[in-house]
C-alpha cells in the first residue's frame, strides 16, 4: 500500500473442459506470482474444476490443505500479496462437499474461509450436491475489512447488509457467472456497492466449461456505484487502485444507513 491506496488485481481466468485441473492450477499460480506489486489479488469461483462442471466435483473435491491451497499459499507468499484464491470444491471429511473460498495472507497463511451460503441451480447442480454455508465472514486486513461472498450470493441483499454491519469496507465476490445473464452481473455488483456504500471487487471466469459460456466482465465499483474498471470477455488481469478510507467518507457524507427501519437492526452509532 502507498499512502492508503490499495492496488487490487482481479485475475479473470479462462476455464475450459479441455485444460486439466493440475495445469490450470499451475497457470493460476503463475498469474498470481506475476502480480507482485499489488496488495490484493482475487481469483474467480470454482476455477480449479469449473463452476458448471458438476460431473467433476465429487471426484475432484479437495481438503482445505489440498493441492489448490498449497499452490495458492506458495503463490501468495512469492508475490507478497493478500490473495483471495476464489473458491474450491471442498471435501469435508464429516459432511458434504462445499463451495469454499480461501483467503491467504502475504506470508501464505490461510487466514479465512467462506462456505457459499446461497447455492445456485434450484433443483439441480450446486443446489443439490453441495452443502450450504452458515457463517457470515469478514476479514480484517491491512487492505481494509473484506466482506466475503460468492457469485449467486449477489442476488441476496440481506447477506450484504449483514456484511456491512460486520464492518465490511470492500466486498469481494468471485464468480462463475454465465454470459446469458451478464447484465444482471454488472447491475447487481453496482447495486451492492450503492446499498452498502462499499467497494465491490467482483471477479468472474472467462471461457466455456460444462457447456456454459462465461460472462467475463470482472468489475470494480466504488461506494457511489461508479465503475472504476471493467474487463472484457476473455482472460485478462484487471487492476485498479482505490482508497478504503473513502468508504467512511461516503457513509458520513450521505448517511443513509441511519434511516433503516426494517429487517436487520441498524448498528449502534459510535
Coordinates of C-alpha atoms in Angstrom, one line a residue:
X1 CA 0.0 0.0 0.0
X2 CA 1.1 3.5 -0.8
X3 CA -0.4 6.3 1.4
X4 CA -3.6 4.3 2.0
X5 CA -4.1 3.4 -1.7
X6 CA -4.8 -0.3 -2.4
X7 CA -3.7 -1.9 -5.7
X8 CA -6.0 -4.8 -6.4
X9 CA -5.7 -7.2 -9.3
X10 CA -8.6 -9.4 -10.4
X11 CA -7.5 -12.4 -12.4
X12 CA -10.3 -13.2 -14.9
X13 CA -9.1 -16.7 -15.5
X14 CA -10.3 -18.7 -18.5
X15 CA -11.8 -22.1 -17.5
X16 CA -12.3 -24.8 -20.1
X17 CA -13.1 -28.5 -20.0
X18 CA -10.0 -29.1 -22.2
X19 CA -7.4 -28.0 -19.6
X20 CA -6.6 -30.5 -16.8
X21 CA -7.1 -29.0 -13.3
X22 CA -3.5 -29.6 -12.4
X23 CA -2.3 -27.5 -15.4
X24 CA -4.8 -24.7 -14.7
X25 CA -3.7 -24.7 -11.0
X26 CA -0.1 -24.2 -12.1
X27 CA -1.1 -21.5 -14.6
X28 CA -3.2 -19.7 -12.0
X29 CA -0.3 -19.8 -9.5
X30 CA 2.0 -18.2 -12.1
X31 CA -0.5 -15.4 -12.8
X32 CA -0.7 -14.7 -9.0
X33 CA 3.1 -14.6 -8.7
X34 CA 3.1 -12.1 -11.6
X35 CA 1.1 -9.7 -9.6
X36 CA 3.9 -8.7 -7.3
X37 CA 3.4 -5.0 -6.6
X38 CA -0.3 -5.5 -6.0
X39 CA -1.7 -5.5 -2.5
X40 CA -4.7 -7.8 -3.1
X41 CA -5.2 -10.4 -5.8
X42 CA -8.6 -12.1 -6.5
X43 CA -9.4 -15.3 -8.5
X44 CA -12.8 -16.5 -9.6
X45 CA -15.2 -19.1 -8.3
X46 CA -14.5 -22.8 -8.6
X47 CA -11.8 -22.3 -11.1
X48 CA -9.9 -25.5 -10.5
X49 CA -12.7 -27.7 -11.7
X50 CA -15.3 -25.3 -13.2
X51 CA -18.4 -23.7 -11.8
X52 CA -20.7 -25.7 -14.1
X53 CA -18.6 -28.9 -14.4
X54 CA -20.8 -30.8 -12.0
X55 CA -19.7 -34.2 -13.1
X56 CA -16.1 -33.4 -11.8
X57 CA -17.0 -32.1 -8.4
X58 CA -17.3 -35.3 -6.4
X59 CA -14.0 -36.9 -7.6
X60 CA -12.2 -33.6 -7.7
X61 CA -13.2 -32.2 -4.3
X62 CA -10.2 -31.5 -2.0
X63 CA -9.4 -30.7 1.6
X64 CA -8.6 -27.2 2.8
X65 CA -4.9 -28.3 2.9
X66 CA -5.1 -29.9 -0.6
X67 CA -3.2 -29.1 -3.8
X68 CA -5.0 -25.9 -4.6
X69 CA -4.5 -24.5 -1.2
X70 CA -0.8 -25.5 -1.3
X71 CA -0.3 -23.8 -4.7
X72 CA -2.1 -20.7 -3.7
X73 CA -0.3 -20.3 -0.4
X74 CA 3.1 -20.5 -2.1
X75 CA 1.9 -18.0 -4.8
X76 CA 0.7 -15.5 -2.2
X77 CA 4.0 -15.8 -0.3
X78 CA 6.0 -15.4 -3.5
X79 CA 4.1 -12.3 -4.6
X80 CA 3.8 -10.9 -1.1
X81 CA 0.0 -10.2 -1.6
X82 CA -3.3 -10.8 0.1
X83 CA -4.8 -13.5 -2.0
X84 CA -8.5 -14.3 -2.3
X85 CA -8.0 -17.5 -4.2
X86 CA -11.5 -17.7 -5.4
X87 CA -13.2 -20.9 -4.4
X88 CA -12.7 -24.7 -4.5
X89 CA -14.9 -27.7 -4.2
X90 CA -14.1 -28.5 -0.5
X91 CA -14.4 -32.1 0.7
X92 CA -15.5 -32.1 4.3
X93 CA -14.5 -35.5 5.8
X94 CA -17.5 -35.3 8.1
X95 CA -20.1 -34.0 5.7
X96 CA -21.0 -32.9 2.1
X97 CA -18.9 -31.0 -0.3
X98 CA -18.9 -27.2 -0.2
X99 CA -18.2 -24.2 -2.4
X100 CA -15.5 -22.7 -0.2
X101 CA -13.5 -19.5 -0.7
X102 CA -9.9 -19.2 0.6
X103 CA -8.2 -16.1 1.8
X104 CA -4.4 -16.1 2.2
X105 CA -2.2 -13.5 4.0
X106 CA 1.0 -12.3 2.3
X107 CA 3.0 -14.9 4.3
X108 CA 1.0 -17.7 2.7
X109 CA -1.1 -18.5 5.8
X110 CA -4.7 -19.5 5.1
X111 CA -6.5 -17.0 7.4
X112 CA -10.1 -17.2 6.4
X113 CA -12.5 -19.5 4.6
X114 CA -16.1 -18.8 3.5
X115 CA -18.6 -21.6 2.5
X116 CA -21.0 -20.2 0.0
X117 CA -24.4 -19.7 1.6
X118 CA -26.7 -19.4 -1.4
X119 CA -26.4 -22.4 -3.8
X120 CA -27.3 -21.9 -7.4
X121 CA -29.3 -24.4 -9.5
X122 CA -32.7 -24.6 -8.0
X123 CA -33.4 -28.4 -8.4
X124 CA -30.0 -29.4 -9.9
X125 CA -26.3 -28.8 -9.7
X126 CA -24.8 -26.9 -6.8
X127 CA -28.2 -26.6 -5.0
X128 CA -28.5 -30.4 -4.9
X129 CA -25.0 -31.8 -4.5
X130 CA -23.3 -29.1 -2.2
X131 CA -23.9 -28.2 1.4
X132 CA -24.9 -24.6 2.3
X133 CA -22.6 -22.4 4.3
X134 CA -23.9 -20.9 7.6
X135 CA -21.5 -18.2 8.6
X136 CA -21.1 -14.5 7.6
X137 CA -17.4 -13.9 7.0
X138 CA -15.4 -10.7 7.2
X139 CA -11.6 -10.4 7.3
X140 CA -9.7 -7.5 8.9
X141 CA -6.6 -7.0 6.8
X142 CA -4.2 -4.2 6.1
X143 CA -6.0 -3.6 2.8
X144 CA -9.3 -2.9 4.6
X145 CA -12.0 -5.1 6.1
X146 CA -13.1 -7.5 3.4
X147 CA -16.6 -9.0 3.2
X148 CA -16.7 -12.4 1.5
X149 CA -19.5 -13.5 -0.8
X150 CA -19.7 -15.8 -3.9
X151 CA -21.5 -15.4 -7.2
X152 CA -25.2 -16.2 -6.7
X153 CA -24.9 -14.5 -3.3
X154 CA -25.1 -11.2 -5.2
X155 CA -28.8 -11.8 -5.6
X156 CA -29.4 -11.7 -1.8
X157 CA -29.0 -8.2 -0.4
X158 CA -29.6 -9.3 3.1
X159 CA -26.2 -11.0 3.1
X160 CA -24.5 -7.8 2.1
X161 CA -26.4 -5.8 4.7
X162 CA -25.1 -8.3 7.3
X163 CA -21.5 -7.9 5.9
X164 CA -22.0 -4.1 6.2
X165 CA -23.0 -4.4 9.9
X166 CA -19.9 -6.7 10.4
X167 CA -17.7 -3.8 9.3
X168 CA -17.0 -4.7 5.6
X169 CA -15.5 -1.9 3.5
X170 CA -14.5 -4.0 0.4
X171 CA -16.9 -6.7 -0.8
X172 CA -15.0 -9.4 -2.7
X173 CA -17.1 -11.6 -4.9
X174 CA -15.6 -14.4 -7.0
X175 CA -18.0 -15.9 -9.6
X176 CA -18.6 -18.2 -12.5
X177 CA -21.4 -16.1 -13.9
X178 CA -22.8 -17.1 -17.3
X179 CA -22.9 -14.8 -20.4
X180 CA -26.6 -15.2 -20.8
X181 CA -27.2 -13.2 -17.6
X182 CA -24.2 -10.8 -17.9
X183 CA -26.4 -7.6 -17.5
X184 CA -27.5 -8.9 -14.1
X185 CA -23.9 -9.4 -13.1
X186 CA -22.8 -5.8 -13.6
X187 CA -26.2 -4.4 -12.4
X188 CA -26.1 -6.3 -9.1
X189 CA -22.4 -5.5 -8.4
X190 CA -23.2 -1.8 -8.7
X191 CA -26.3 -2.2 -6.7
X192 CA -24.5 -3.9 -3.8
X193 CA -21.9 -1.1 -3.8
X194 CA -24.5 1.6 -3.7
X195 CA -26.6 -0.2 -1.0
X196 CA -23.7 -0.8 1.3
X197 CA -21.6 2.3 0.3
X198 CA -18.7 -0.1 -0.1
X199 CA -16.2 -1.1 -2.8
X200 CA -17.1 -4.2 -4.8
X201 CA -14.4 -6.3 -6.4
X202 CA -16.3 -8.9 -8.5
X203 CA -14.0 -11.4 -10.3
X204 CA -15.6 -13.7 -12.9
X205 CA -14.4 -16.5 -15.1
X206 CA -13.9 -16.3 -18.9
X207 CA -14.2 -19.2 -21.4
X208 CA -16.7 -22.0 -21.6
X209 CA -16.9 -25.0 -19.3
X210 CA -19.7 -27.6 -18.6
X211 CA -21.2 -26.3 -21.9
X212 CA -21.9 -22.8 -20.3
X213 CA -20.3 -19.7 -21.8
X214 CA -19.0 -17.4 -19.1
X215 CA -19.6 -13.7 -19.0
X216 CA -16.2 -12.4 -18.0
X217 CA -16.6 -8.7 -17.4
X218 CA -15.0 -8.7 -13.9
X219 CA -15.8 -5.3 -12.4
X220 CA -14.6 -2.9 -9.7
X221 CA -17.1 -0.5 -8.3
X222 CA -16.7 2.4 -5.8
X223 CA -19.1 3.2 -2.9
X224 CA -21.1 5.6 -5.1
X225 CA -21.7 2.9 -7.7
X226 CA -19.2 4.3 -10.1
X227 CA -17.4 1.7 -12.2
X228 CA -13.7 2.0 -11.6
X229 CA -12.7 -0.6 -14.2
X230 CA -14.4 -3.4 -16.1
X231 CA -12.8 -6.3 -18.0
X232 CA -13.8 -7.7 -21.4
X233 CA -15.0 -11.2 -22.2
X234 CA -11.6 -13.0 -22.4
X235 CA -8.9 -13.9 -19.9
X236 CA -7.2 -10.8 -18.5
X237 CA -5.9 -9.3 -15.3
X238 CA -8.0 -6.2 -14.3
X239 CA -6.0 -3.9 -12.0
X240 CA -7.5 -1.0 -10.1
X241 CA -6.4 1.4 -7.3
X242 CA -8.6 2.7 -4.5
X243 CA -8.5 4.1 -1.0
X244 CA -10.6 2.2 1.6
X245 CA -10.8 5.4 3.7
X246 CA -13.2 6.7 1.1
X247 CA -15.8 4.3 2.5
X248 CA -16.1 6.2 5.8
X249 CA -16.3 9.5 3.9
X250 CA -19.1 8.2 1.6
X251 CA -21.1 6.9 4.6
X252 CA -20.6 10.2 6.6
X253 CA -21.4 12.4 3.6
X254 CA -24.6 10.6 2.7
X255 CA -25.7 8.7 6.0
X256 CA -28.5 6.7 4.5
X257 CA -27.9 3.7 6.8
X258 CA -29.1 5.7 9.8
X259 CA -32.6 5.7 8.4
X260 CA -33.0 1.9 8.3
X261 CA -36.3 0.8 9.8
X262 CA -37.0 -2.7 8.6
X263 CA -35.1 -6.0 8.6
X264 CA -31.7 -6.4 10.3
X265 CA -31.4 -3.8 13.0
X266 CA -29.2 -0.8 12.3
X267 CA -25.8 -0.9 14.0
X268 CA -25.2 1.2 17.1
X269 CA -23.8 4.5 16.2
X270 CA -20.4 5.1 17.8

